[in-house]
């Protein structure tokens, strides 16, 4: 039951992404007032921790690199009362849509968001800054879309469906996609790709500054599942939902997202080591959920046939 985070891109300073000055108290939204820097700093990742002994990592395995993040990739926060009153977080990425208001994440993260209070998405999260002083501000989560057949952190075939979408309210800067740029949700052809995986490991023991982690990887198939797998160290709890990106253009702030950290056991193997990470492979089921999210389909109208894993085919 693990959340993973990945993505490798060269260290880039993104022009035009400037920290805003302090916001006047009278102009802050309820979420900006609630989410102080201290509350966000206390957040914990969703899912079980995965701190496999470093000595067990195969010799020659690369490690992810911490960096300043991408404008459209960030973390979720919420009050976390269903989890004992502790704030929690996962990773997500803004994806292109007609409404310019969708974030892609893992279904096992989104289930927690559905019943949470004060849920927000924070693009390119800056640890130690308040909600009002984040690079793009914060965006209130208004609606969650999850495939009704998915079961949280399962190791069954329906783990192939560990993807979800969150619809965001605009903030004072505008709609999310207009503020941050976006990735294009893309159905993958086959299991072998060379993406950059990004995520936010949530525990200070492994990520003291709560920065984004990235790794450039080559994917293969997780045998028996419609999922990709990658090998790179450092993807501890908190990276779940993080995007697997190809063709990223820092100038236009665009690229393709072909997967998200999640899948079997919430995105990691049975031992929950930090260097093996999974992602659903987007096929017809993922496309159908994206279409429902764009259309704003009511939960009661999101109906699916019993899941067939689709081994041997991608439709």
PDB file of C-alpha atoms in Angstrom:
ATOM      1  CA  UNK A   1       0.000   0.000   0.000  1.00  0.00           C
ATOM      2  CA  UNK A   2       2.436   2.473  -1.122  1.00  0.00           C
ATOM      3  CA  UNK A   3       2.622   5.850  -2.743  1.00  0.00           C
ATOM      4  CA  UNK A   4       5.499   6.502  -5.190  1.00  0.00           C
ATOM      5  CA  UNK A   5       7.064   9.468  -6.798  1.00  0.00           C
ATOM      6  CA  UNK A   6       9.119   9.864  -9.754  1.00  0.00           C
ATOM      7  CA  UNK A   7      10.447  11.929 -12.532  1.00  0.00           C
ATOM      8  CA  UNK A   8      13.672  12.746 -14.116  1.00  0.00           C
ATOM      9  CA  UNK A   9      14.267  15.935 -16.075  1.00  0.00           C
ATOM     10  CA  UNK A  10      17.365  18.124 -16.191  1.00  0.00           C
ATOM     11  CA  UNK A  11      17.540  20.825 -13.501  1.00  0.00           C
ATOM     12  CA  UNK A  12      15.588  23.681 -14.995  1.00  0.00           C
ATOM     13  CA  UNK A  13      14.792  27.137 -13.733  1.00  0.00           C
ATOM     14  CA  UNK A  14      11.389  27.953 -15.093  1.00  0.00           C
ATOM     15  CA  UNK A  15      11.174  31.521 -16.356  1.00  0.00           C
ATOM     16  CA  UNK A  16       8.070  33.385 -15.437  1.00  0.00           C
ATOM     17  CA  UNK A  17       7.224  31.304 -12.369  1.00  0.00           C
ATOM     18  CA  UNK A  18       7.614  33.953  -9.686  1.00  0.00           C
ATOM     19  CA  UNK A  19       6.652  33.826  -6.078  1.00  0.00           C
ATOM     20  CA  UNK A  20       3.862  36.268  -5.409  1.00  0.00           C
ATOM     21  CA  UNK A  21       4.174  38.818  -2.648  1.00  0.00           C
ATOM     22  CA  UNK A  22       2.231  38.491   0.599  1.00  0.00           C
ATOM     23  CA  UNK A  23      -1.511  38.602   0.041  1.00  0.00           C
ATOM     24  CA  UNK A  24      -3.641  40.994   2.007  1.00  0.00           C
ATOM     25  CA  UNK A  25      -5.596  39.149   4.699  1.00  0.00           C
ATOM     26  CA  UNK A  26      -8.893  40.514   3.420  1.00  0.00           C
ATOM     27  CA  UNK A  27      -8.382  38.900   0.000  1.00  0.00           C
ATOM     28  CA  UNK A  28      -7.518  35.392   1.205  1.00  0.00           C
ATOM     29  CA  UNK A  29      -9.929  32.555   0.531  1.00  0.00           C
ATOM     30  CA  UNK A  30     -11.071  30.203   3.285  1.00  0.00           C
ATOM     31  CA  UNK A  31      -8.594  27.569   2.076  1.00  0.00           C
ATOM     32  CA  UNK A  32      -5.714  30.056   1.991  1.00  0.00           C
ATOM     33  CA  UNK A  33      -6.468  31.076   5.562  1.00  0.00           C
ATOM     34  CA  UNK A  34      -6.766  27.456   6.712  1.00  0.00           C
ATOM     35  CA  UNK A  35      -3.631  26.155   4.966  1.00  0.00           C
ATOM     36  CA  UNK A  36      -0.860  27.952   6.767  1.00  0.00           C
ATOM     37  CA  UNK A  37       2.760  27.013   6.053  1.00  0.00           C
ATOM     38  CA  UNK A  38       2.791  25.108   9.351  1.00  0.00           C
ATOM     39  CA  UNK A  39      -0.253  22.983   8.462  1.00  0.00           C
ATOM     40  CA  UNK A  40       1.154  22.051   5.051  1.00  0.00           C
ATOM     41  CA  UNK A  41       4.533  21.267   6.596  1.00  0.00           C
ATOM     42  CA  UNK A  42       2.842  18.757   8.923  1.00  0.00           C
ATOM     43  CA  UNK A  43       1.261  16.809   6.070  1.00  0.00           C
ATOM     44  CA  UNK A  44       1.952  13.102   5.689  1.00  0.00           C
ATOM     45  CA  UNK A  45       1.734  10.882   2.625  1.00  0.00           C
ATOM     46  CA  UNK A  46      -1.172   8.573   1.837  1.00  0.00           C
ATOM     47  CA  UNK A  47      -0.506   4.842   2.080  1.00  0.00           C
ATOM     48  CA  UNK A  48       2.054   2.775   3.943  1.00  0.00           C
ATOM     49  CA  UNK A  49       5.617   4.003   4.250  1.00  0.00           C
ATOM     50  CA  UNK A  50       8.136   2.206   2.104  1.00  0.00           C
ATOM     51  CA  UNK A  51      11.583   2.512   3.436  1.00  0.00           C
ATOM     52  CA  UNK A  52      13.319  -0.576   2.111  1.00  0.00           C
ATOM     53  CA  UNK A  53      16.864  -1.050   3.400  1.00  0.00           C
ATOM     54  CA  UNK A  54      19.205   0.854   1.112  1.00  0.00           C
ATOM     55  CA  UNK A  55      21.663  -2.057   1.194  1.00  0.00           C
ATOM     56  CA  UNK A  56      19.112  -4.192  -0.621  1.00  0.00           C
ATOM     57  CA  UNK A  57      18.960  -1.921  -3.663  1.00  0.00           C
ATOM     58  CA  UNK A  58      20.676  -3.615  -6.607  1.00  0.00           C
ATOM     59  CA  UNK A  59      24.144  -2.316  -7.382  1.00  0.00           C
ATOM     60  CA  UNK A  60      24.046   0.207 -10.224  1.00  0.00           C
ATOM     61  CA  UNK A  61      20.430   1.278  -9.654  1.00  0.00           C
ATOM     62  CA  UNK A  62      20.062   5.016 -10.202  1.00  0.00           C
ATOM     63  CA  UNK A  63      18.483   7.338  -7.661  1.00  0.00           C
ATOM     64  CA  UNK A  64      16.010  10.104  -8.298  1.00  0.00           C
ATOM     65  CA  UNK A  65      17.127  13.735  -8.114  1.00  0.00           C
ATOM     66  CA  UNK A  66      15.465  16.462  -6.066  1.00  0.00           C
ATOM     67  CA  UNK A  67      14.738  19.662  -7.986  1.00  0.00           C
ATOM     68  CA  UNK A  68      12.520  22.728  -8.055  1.00  0.00           C
ATOM     69  CA  UNK A  69       9.550  20.960  -9.612  1.00  0.00           C
ATOM     70  CA  UNK A  70       7.378  21.622 -12.642  1.00  0.00           C
ATOM     71  CA  UNK A  71       4.697  24.327 -12.721  1.00  0.00           C
ATOM     72  CA  UNK A  72       1.798  21.898 -13.246  1.00  0.00           C
ATOM     73  CA  UNK A  73       2.918  19.135 -10.856  1.00  0.00           C
ATOM     74  CA  UNK A  74       2.150  19.472  -7.170  1.00  0.00           C
ATOM     75  CA  UNK A  75       0.689  18.016  -4.005  1.00  0.00           C
ATOM     76  CA  UNK A  76      -2.754  17.611  -2.493  1.00  0.00           C
ATOM     77  CA  UNK A  77      -3.489  18.578   1.079  1.00  0.00           C
ATOM     78  CA  UNK A  78      -6.590  18.127   3.186  1.00  0.00           C
ATOM     79  CA  UNK A  79      -7.595  18.254   6.821  1.00  0.00           C
ATOM     80  CA  UNK A  80      -7.441  14.482   7.051  1.00  0.00           C
ATOM     81  CA  UNK A  81     -10.063  14.024   9.798  1.00  0.00           C
ATOM     82  CA  UNK A  82     -10.976  10.538   8.449  1.00  0.00           C
ATOM     83  CA  UNK A  83      -7.340   9.605   9.179  1.00  0.00           C
ATOM     84  CA  UNK A  84      -7.193  10.747  12.777  1.00  0.00           C
ATOM     85  CA  UNK A  85      -6.988  14.490  12.231  1.00  0.00           C
ATOM     86  CA  UNK A  86      -3.644  14.472  10.421  1.00  0.00           C
ATOM     87  CA  UNK A  87      -3.184  16.303   7.129  1.00  0.00           C
ATOM     88  CA  UNK A  88      -2.191  14.092   4.171  1.00  0.00           C
ATOM     89  CA  UNK A  89      -0.845  14.553   0.671  1.00  0.00           C
ATOM     90  CA  UNK A  90      -0.287  12.823  -2.666  1.00  0.00           C
ATOM     91  CA  UNK A  91       1.075  14.034  -6.015  1.00  0.00           C
ATOM     92  CA  UNK A  92      -0.951  15.201  -9.020  1.00  0.00           C
ATOM     93  CA  UNK A  93      -0.534  17.006 -12.333  1.00  0.00           C
ATOM     94  CA  UNK A  94      -2.728  19.426 -14.251  1.00  0.00           C
ATOM     95  CA  UNK A  95      -3.913  17.853 -17.503  1.00  0.00           C
ATOM     96  CA  UNK A  96      -5.317  19.610 -20.532  1.00  0.00           C
ATOM     97  CA  UNK A  97      -9.110  19.733 -20.653  1.00  0.00           C
ATOM     98  CA  UNK A  98     -11.908  21.814 -22.077  1.00  0.00           C
ATOM     99  CA  UNK A  99     -12.648  23.307 -18.674  1.00  0.00           C
ATOM    100  CA  UNK A 100      -8.941  23.887 -17.862  1.00  0.00           C
ATOM    101  CA  UNK A 101      -9.575  22.566 -14.364  1.00  0.00           C
ATOM    102  CA  UNK A 102      -8.514  18.900 -14.157  1.00  0.00           C
ATOM    103  CA  UNK A 103      -5.736  17.257 -12.161  1.00  0.00           C
ATOM    104  CA  UNK A 104      -4.633  13.655 -12.700  1.00  0.00           C
ATOM    105  CA  UNK A 105      -3.699  11.549  -9.678  1.00  0.00           C
ATOM    106  CA  UNK A 106      -3.977   7.986  -8.357  1.00  0.00           C
ATOM    107  CA  UNK A 107      -7.358   6.524  -7.430  1.00  0.00           C
ATOM    108  CA  UNK A 108      -6.048   5.367  -4.058  1.00  0.00           C
ATOM    109  CA  UNK A 109      -5.252   9.014  -3.316  1.00  0.00           C
ATOM    110  CA  UNK A 110      -8.529  10.351  -4.677  1.00  0.00           C
ATOM    111  CA  UNK A 111     -10.644   8.083  -2.469  1.00  0.00           C
ATOM    112  CA  UNK A 112      -9.291   9.924   0.561  1.00  0.00           C
ATOM    113  CA  UNK A 113      -9.940  13.286  -1.052  1.00  0.00           C
ATOM    114  CA  UNK A 114     -13.611  12.424  -1.598  1.00  0.00           C
ATOM    115  CA  UNK A 115     -14.443  12.516   2.096  1.00  0.00           C
ATOM    116  CA  UNK A 116     -11.875  15.104   3.164  1.00  0.00           C
ATOM    117  CA  UNK A 117     -12.365  18.643   4.395  1.00  0.00           C
ATOM    118  CA  UNK A 118     -10.413  21.618   3.064  1.00  0.00           C
ATOM    119  CA  UNK A 119      -8.990  19.681   0.073  1.00  0.00           C
ATOM    120  CA  UNK A 120      -6.599  21.695  -2.079  1.00  0.00           C
ATOM    121  CA  UNK A 121      -4.061  21.157  -4.851  1.00  0.00           C
ATOM    122  CA  UNK A 122      -0.771  23.081  -4.611  1.00  0.00           C
ATOM    123  CA  UNK A 123       1.163  23.234  -7.910  1.00  0.00           C
ATOM    124  CA  UNK A 124       4.976  23.290  -7.576  1.00  0.00           C
ATOM    125  CA  UNK A 125       4.657  23.211  -3.787  1.00  0.00           C
ATOM    126  CA  UNK A 126       7.131  25.321  -1.802  1.00  0.00           C
ATOM    127  CA  UNK A 127       7.732  23.971   1.688  1.00  0.00           C
ATOM    128  CA  UNK A 128       7.609  26.681   4.349  1.00  0.00           C
ATOM    129  CA  UNK A 129       5.373  29.034   2.358  1.00  0.00           C
ATOM    130  CA  UNK A 130       1.735  29.673   3.183  1.00  0.00           C
ATOM    131  CA  UNK A 131      -1.073  28.917   0.754  1.00  0.00           C
ATOM    132  CA  UNK A 132      -1.212  32.541  -0.363  1.00  0.00           C
ATOM    133  CA  UNK A 133       2.526  32.579  -1.113  1.00  0.00           C
ATOM    134  CA  UNK A 134       2.773  29.411  -3.222  1.00  0.00           C
ATOM    135  CA  UNK A 135       4.063  29.983  -6.820  1.00  0.00           C
ATOM    136  CA  UNK A 136       0.592  29.547  -8.366  1.00  0.00           C
ATOM    137  CA  UNK A 137      -1.479  29.837  -5.213  1.00  0.00           C
ATOM    138  CA  UNK A 138      -3.687  26.922  -4.187  1.00  0.00           C
ATOM    139  CA  UNK A 139      -6.765  25.462  -5.862  1.00  0.00           C
ATOM    140  CA  UNK A 140      -9.781  24.078  -4.043  1.00  0.00           C
ATOM    141  CA  UNK A 141     -10.777  20.537  -5.030  1.00  0.00           C
ATOM    142  CA  UNK A 142     -14.456  20.555  -6.017  1.00  0.00           C
ATOM    143  CA  UNK A 143     -15.080  17.076  -7.443  1.00  0.00           C
ATOM    144  CA  UNK A 144     -13.382  13.671  -7.665  1.00  0.00           C
ATOM    145  CA  UNK A 145     -13.733  11.101 -10.477  1.00  0.00           C
ATOM    146  CA  UNK A 146     -12.749   7.473  -9.727  1.00  0.00           C
ATOM    147  CA  UNK A 147     -13.571   4.319 -11.675  1.00  0.00           C
ATOM    148  CA  UNK A 148     -16.267   2.613  -9.519  1.00  0.00           C
ATOM    149  CA  UNK A 149     -14.603  -0.793  -9.961  1.00  0.00           C
ATOM    150  CA  UNK A 150     -11.318   0.225  -8.335  1.00  0.00           C
ATOM    151  CA  UNK A 151     -10.489  -1.001  -4.808  1.00  0.00           C
ATOM    152  CA  UNK A 152      -7.903   0.903  -2.784  1.00  0.00           C
ATOM    153  CA  UNK A 153      -4.381  -0.528  -2.736  1.00  0.00           C
ATOM    154  CA  UNK A 154      -5.504  -3.839  -4.156  1.00  0.00           C
ATOM    155  CA  UNK A 155      -3.196  -6.406  -5.726  1.00  0.00           C
ATOM    156  CA  UNK A 156      -6.029  -7.713  -7.909  1.00  0.00           C
ATOM    157  CA  UNK A 157      -6.469  -6.978 -11.651  1.00  0.00           C
ATOM    158  CA  UNK A 158      -8.554  -3.871 -10.870  1.00  0.00           C
ATOM    159  CA  UNK A 159      -5.303  -2.284  -9.650  1.00  0.00           C
ATOM    160  CA  UNK A 160      -4.949  -1.487 -13.376  1.00  0.00           C
ATOM    161  CA  UNK A 161      -7.566   1.226 -12.670  1.00  0.00           C
ATOM    162  CA  UNK A 162      -5.522   3.214 -10.139  1.00  0.00           C
ATOM    163  CA  UNK A 163      -6.012   6.587 -11.837  1.00  0.00           C
ATOM    164  CA  UNK A 164      -8.392   9.434 -11.012  1.00  0.00           C
ATOM    165  CA  UNK A 165      -9.172  13.039 -11.798  1.00  0.00           C
ATOM    166  CA  UNK A 166      -9.909  15.997  -9.545  1.00  0.00           C
ATOM    167  CA  UNK A 167     -11.801  19.049 -10.730  1.00  0.00           C
ATOM    168  CA  UNK A 168     -10.524  22.323  -9.305  1.00  0.00           C
ATOM    169  CA  UNK A 169     -12.145  25.667  -8.608  1.00  0.00           C
ATOM    170  CA  UNK A 170     -10.308  28.677 -10.037  1.00  0.00           C
ATOM    171  CA  UNK A 171      -8.261  30.769  -7.631  1.00  0.00           C
ATOM    172  CA  UNK A 172      -7.483  34.472  -7.726  1.00  0.00           C
ATOM    173  CA  UNK A 173      -5.026  33.936 -10.584  1.00  0.00           C
ATOM    174  CA  UNK A 174      -7.534  32.085 -12.798  1.00  0.00           C
ATOM    175  CA  UNK A 175      -8.208  28.511 -13.881  1.00  0.00           C
ATOM    176  CA  UNK A 176      -5.492  26.029 -13.042  1.00  0.00           C
ATOM    177  CA  UNK A 177      -4.418  25.201 -16.592  1.00  0.00           C
ATOM    178  CA  UNK A 178      -4.168  28.868 -17.549  1.00  0.00           C
ATOM    179  CA  UNK A 179      -1.944  29.495 -14.533  1.00  0.00           C
ATOM    180  CA  UNK A 180       0.350  26.442 -14.591  1.00  0.00           C
ATOM    181  CA  UNK A 181       0.305  25.026 -18.103  1.00  0.00           C
ATOM    182  CA  UNK A 182      -0.724  21.394 -18.542  1.00  0.00           C
ATOM    183  CA  UNK A 183       0.192  17.915 -19.702  1.00  0.00           C
ATOM    184  CA  UNK A 184      -1.798  16.094 -22.368  1.00  0.00           C
ATOM    185  CA  UNK A 185      -3.450  12.904 -21.119  1.00  0.00           C
ATOM    186  CA  UNK A 186      -2.146  10.297 -23.579  1.00  0.00           C
ATOM    187  CA  UNK A 187      -3.012   6.651 -24.190  1.00  0.00           C
ATOM    188  CA  UNK A 188       0.227   4.702 -24.442  1.00  0.00           C
ATOM    189  CA  UNK A 189       1.058   2.241 -27.195  1.00  0.00           C
ATOM    190  CA  UNK A 190       2.867  -0.642 -25.537  1.00  0.00           C
ATOM    191  CA  UNK A 191       4.733  -0.908 -22.261  1.00  0.00           C
ATOM    192  CA  UNK A 192       8.223   0.282 -23.153  1.00  0.00           C
ATOM    193  CA  UNK A 193       8.764   4.034 -22.896  1.00  0.00           C
ATOM    194  CA  UNK A 194      11.349   6.543 -21.664  1.00  0.00           C
ATOM    195  CA  UNK A 195       9.454   8.972 -19.428  1.00  0.00           C
ATOM    196  CA  UNK A 196      10.441  11.285 -16.634  1.00  0.00           C
ATOM    197  CA  UNK A 197       8.679  10.332 -13.405  1.00  0.00           C
ATOM    198  CA  UNK A 198       7.971  12.995 -10.772  1.00  0.00           C
ATOM    199  CA  UNK A 199       6.639  12.868  -7.248  1.00  0.00           C
ATOM    200  CA  UNK A 200       6.827  14.432  -3.801  1.00  0.00           C
ATOM    201  CA  UNK A 201       8.134  11.981  -1.163  1.00  0.00           C
ATOM    202  CA  UNK A 202       6.244  13.022   1.941  1.00  0.00           C
ATOM    203  CA  UNK A 203       8.440  12.116   4.908  1.00  0.00           C
ATOM    204  CA  UNK A 204      11.089  14.481   6.237  1.00  0.00           C
ATOM    205  CA  UNK A 205      13.380  11.523   6.929  1.00  0.00           C
ATOM    206  CA  UNK A 206      13.908  11.121   3.183  1.00  0.00           C
ATOM    207  CA  UNK A 207      12.877  14.552   1.870  1.00  0.00           C
ATOM    208  CA  UNK A 208      13.759  17.162   4.471  1.00  0.00           C
ATOM    209  CA  UNK A 209      12.889  20.109   2.217  1.00  0.00           C
ATOM    210  CA  UNK A 210       9.768  18.452   0.759  1.00  0.00           C
ATOM    211  CA  UNK A 211      10.993  18.970  -2.792  1.00  0.00           C
ATOM    212  CA  UNK A 212       9.887  17.279  -5.997  1.00  0.00           C
ATOM    213  CA  UNK A 213      11.829  14.163  -7.023  1.00  0.00           C
ATOM    214  CA  UNK A 214      12.422  13.182 -10.657  1.00  0.00           C
ATOM    215  CA  UNK A 215      13.991  10.314 -12.513  1.00  0.00           C
ATOM    216  CA  UNK A 216      14.472   9.564 -16.214  1.00  0.00           C
ATOM    217  CA  UNK A 217      13.638   5.901 -16.633  1.00  0.00           C
ATOM    218  CA  UNK A 218      12.945   3.154 -19.135  1.00  0.00           C
ATOM    219  CA  UNK A 219       9.728   1.274 -18.492  1.00  0.00           C
ATOM    220  CA  UNK A 220       8.770  -2.360 -18.973  1.00  0.00           C
ATOM    221  CA  UNK A 221       5.652  -4.377 -18.349  1.00  0.00           C
ATOM    222  CA  UNK A 222       4.585  -5.569 -14.916  1.00  0.00           C
ATOM    223  CA  UNK A 223       3.918  -9.229 -15.782  1.00  0.00           C
ATOM    224  CA  UNK A 224       0.277 -10.226 -15.528  1.00  0.00           C
ATOM    225  CA  UNK A 225      -1.076  -6.668 -15.347  1.00  0.00           C
ATOM    226  CA  UNK A 226      -1.853  -3.805 -17.680  1.00  0.00           C
ATOM    227  CA  UNK A 227       0.791  -1.726 -15.945  1.00  0.00           C
ATOM    228  CA  UNK A 228       4.257  -0.316 -16.537  1.00  0.00           C
ATOM    229  CA  UNK A 229       7.097  -0.625 -14.065  1.00  0.00           C
ATOM    230  CA  UNK A 230      10.287   1.330 -13.571  1.00  0.00           C
ATOM    231  CA  UNK A 231      13.397   1.071 -11.390  1.00  0.00           C
ATOM    232  CA  UNK A 232      14.810   4.153  -9.641  1.00  0.00           C
ATOM    233  CA  UNK A 233      15.574   4.802  -5.976  1.00  0.00           C
ATOM    234  CA  UNK A 234      13.969   7.384  -3.728  1.00  0.00           C
ATOM    235  CA  UNK A 235      10.273   6.928  -4.510  1.00  0.00           C
ATOM    236  CA  UNK A 236       8.955   6.740  -0.977  1.00  0.00           C
ATOM    237  CA  UNK A 237       5.452   7.360   0.330  1.00  0.00           C
ATOM    238  CA  UNK A 238       3.883  10.543  -1.064  1.00  0.00           C
ATOM    239  CA  UNK A 239       4.783  10.064  -4.721  1.00  0.00           C
ATOM    240  CA  UNK A 240       1.504   8.310  -5.546  1.00  0.00           C
ATOM    241  CA  UNK A 241      -0.347   9.966  -8.402  1.00  0.00           C
ATOM    242  CA  UNK A 242       2.816  11.568  -9.769  1.00  0.00           C
ATOM    243  CA  UNK A 243       2.987  11.866 -13.577  1.00  0.00           C
ATOM    244  CA  UNK A 244       5.075   9.805 -15.995  1.00  0.00           C
ATOM    245  CA  UNK A 245       5.917  12.425 -18.633  1.00  0.00           C
ATOM    246  CA  UNK A 246       7.272  12.356 -22.176  1.00  0.00           C
ATOM    247  CA  UNK A 247       8.084  15.197 -24.597  1.00  0.00           C
ATOM    248  CA  UNK A 248       8.140  17.912 -21.955  1.00  0.00           C
ATOM    249  CA  UNK A 249       8.735  21.460 -23.237  1.00  0.00           C
ATOM    250  CA  UNK A 250       9.726  23.885 -20.474  1.00  0.00           C
ATOM    251  CA  UNK A 251       9.150  26.891 -22.746  1.00  0.00           C
ATOM    252  CA  UNK A 252       5.490  26.115 -23.452  1.00  0.00           C
ATOM    253  CA  UNK A 253       4.930  24.204 -20.202  1.00  0.00           C
ATOM    254  CA  UNK A 254       3.432  21.285 -22.100  1.00  0.00           C
ATOM    255  CA  UNK A 255       4.103  17.586 -22.486  1.00  0.00           C
ATOM    256  CA  UNK A 256       2.407  14.192 -22.531  1.00  0.00           C
ATOM    257  CA  UNK A 257       1.464  12.206 -19.448  1.00  0.00           C
ATOM    258  CA  UNK A 258       1.383   8.476 -20.197  1.00  0.00           C
ATOM    259  CA  UNK A 259       1.002   7.181 -16.641  1.00  0.00           C
ATOM    260  CA  UNK A 260       0.793   8.000 -12.947  1.00  0.00           C
ATOM    261  CA  UNK A 261       2.424   6.338  -9.973  1.00  0.00           C
ATOM    262  CA  UNK A 262      -0.030   3.755  -8.728  1.00  0.00           C
ATOM    263  CA  UNK A 263      -1.379   0.342  -9.640  1.00  0.00           C
ATOM    264  CA  UNK A 264      -0.495  -2.955  -7.953  1.00  0.00           C
ATOM    265  CA  UNK A 265      -0.418  -2.493  -4.170  1.00  0.00           C
ATOM    266  CA  UNK A 266      -0.833   1.249  -4.606  1.00  0.00           C
ATOM    267  CA  UNK A 267       2.118   1.522  -6.974  1.00  0.00           C
ATOM    268  CA  UNK A 268       4.816  -0.633  -5.406  1.00  0.00           C
ATOM    269  CA  UNK A 269       5.836  -4.229  -5.025  1.00  0.00           C
ATOM    270  CA  UNK A 270       4.950  -6.447  -2.050  1.00  0.00           C
ATOM    271  CA  UNK A 271       8.131  -5.488  -0.166  1.00  0.00           C
ATOM    272  CA  UNK A 272       7.440  -1.763  -0.658  1.00  0.00           C
ATOM    273  CA  UNK A 273      11.017  -1.004  -1.611  1.00  0.00           C
ATOM    274  CA  UNK A 274      11.559   2.524  -2.867  1.00  0.00           C
ATOM    275  CA  UNK A 275      13.211   1.665  -6.188  1.00  0.00           C
ATOM    276  CA  UNK A 276      10.442  -0.371  -7.879  1.00  0.00           C
ATOM    277  CA  UNK A 277       7.402   1.630  -8.958  1.00  0.00           C
ATOM    278  CA  UNK A 278       4.329   0.910 -11.069  1.00  0.00           C
ATOM    279  CA  UNK A 279       1.854   2.853 -13.185  1.00  0.00           C
ATOM    280  CA  UNK A 280      -1.404   1.921 -14.901  1.00  0.00           C
ATOM    281  CA  UNK A 281      -1.163   1.851 -18.680  1.00  0.00           C
ATOM    282  CA  UNK A 282      -3.860   4.155 -20.028  1.00  0.00           C
ATOM    283  CA  UNK A 283      -6.286   2.363 -22.311  1.00  0.00           C
ATOM    284  CA  UNK A 284     -10.048   2.497 -22.962  1.00  0.00           C
ATOM    285  CA  UNK A 285     -10.938   2.511 -19.242  1.00  0.00           C
ATOM    286  CA  UNK A 286      -8.711   5.489 -18.496  1.00  0.00           C
ATOM    287  CA  UNK A 287      -9.990   7.346 -21.551  1.00  0.00           C
ATOM    288  CA  UNK A 288     -13.600   6.760 -20.444  1.00  0.00           C
ATOM    289  CA  UNK A 289     -12.899   8.214 -16.990  1.00  0.00           C
ATOM    290  CA  UNK A 290     -11.118  11.216 -18.500  1.00  0.00           C
ATOM    291  CA  UNK A 291     -14.150  11.796 -20.753  1.00  0.00           C
ATOM    292  CA  UNK A 292     -16.468  11.596 -17.734  1.00  0.00           C
ATOM    293  CA  UNK A 293     -14.319  14.089 -15.848  1.00  0.00           C
ATOM    294  CA  UNK A 294     -14.319  16.532 -18.766  1.00  0.00           C
ATOM    295  CA  UNK A 295     -18.087  16.201 -19.139  1.00  0.00           C
ATOM    296  CA  UNK A 296     -18.733  16.405 -15.405  1.00  0.00           C
ATOM    297  CA  UNK A 297     -20.708  13.148 -15.417  1.00  0.00           C
ATOM    298  CA  UNK A 298     -22.578  12.468 -12.166  1.00  0.00           C
ATOM    299  CA  UNK A 299     -21.229   9.623 -10.038  1.00  0.00           C
ATOM    300  CA  UNK A 300     -24.471   7.692 -10.409  1.00  0.00           C
ATOM    301  CA  UNK A 301     -24.118   7.829 -14.181  1.00  0.00           C
ATOM    302  CA  UNK A 302     -20.539   6.508 -14.282  1.00  0.00           C
ATOM    303  CA  UNK A 303     -21.336   2.891 -15.001  1.00  0.00           C
ATOM    304  CA  UNK A 304     -18.887   0.207 -16.087  1.00  0.00           C
ATOM    305  CA  UNK A 305     -19.025  -3.445 -17.045  1.00  0.00           C
ATOM    306  CA  UNK A 306     -17.102  -5.928 -14.863  1.00  0.00           C
ATOM    307  CA  UNK A 307     -13.411  -5.327 -15.347  1.00  0.00           C
ATOM    308  CA  UNK A 308     -11.419  -7.487 -17.752  1.00  0.00           C
ATOM    309  CA  UNK A 309      -7.704  -6.926 -17.328  1.00  0.00           C
ATOM    310  CA  UNK A 310      -7.093  -6.885 -21.068  1.00  0.00           C
ATOM    311  CA  UNK A 311      -3.945  -8.962 -20.916  1.00  0.00           C
ATOM    312  CA  UNK A 312      -2.425  -9.035 -24.383  1.00  0.00           C
ATOM    313  CA  UNK A 313      -4.312  -6.016 -25.623  1.00  0.00           C
ATOM    314  CA  UNK A 314      -4.514  -2.347 -24.780  1.00  0.00           C
ATOM    315  CA  UNK A 315      -8.092  -1.508 -25.673  1.00  0.00           C
TER     316      UNK A 315
END
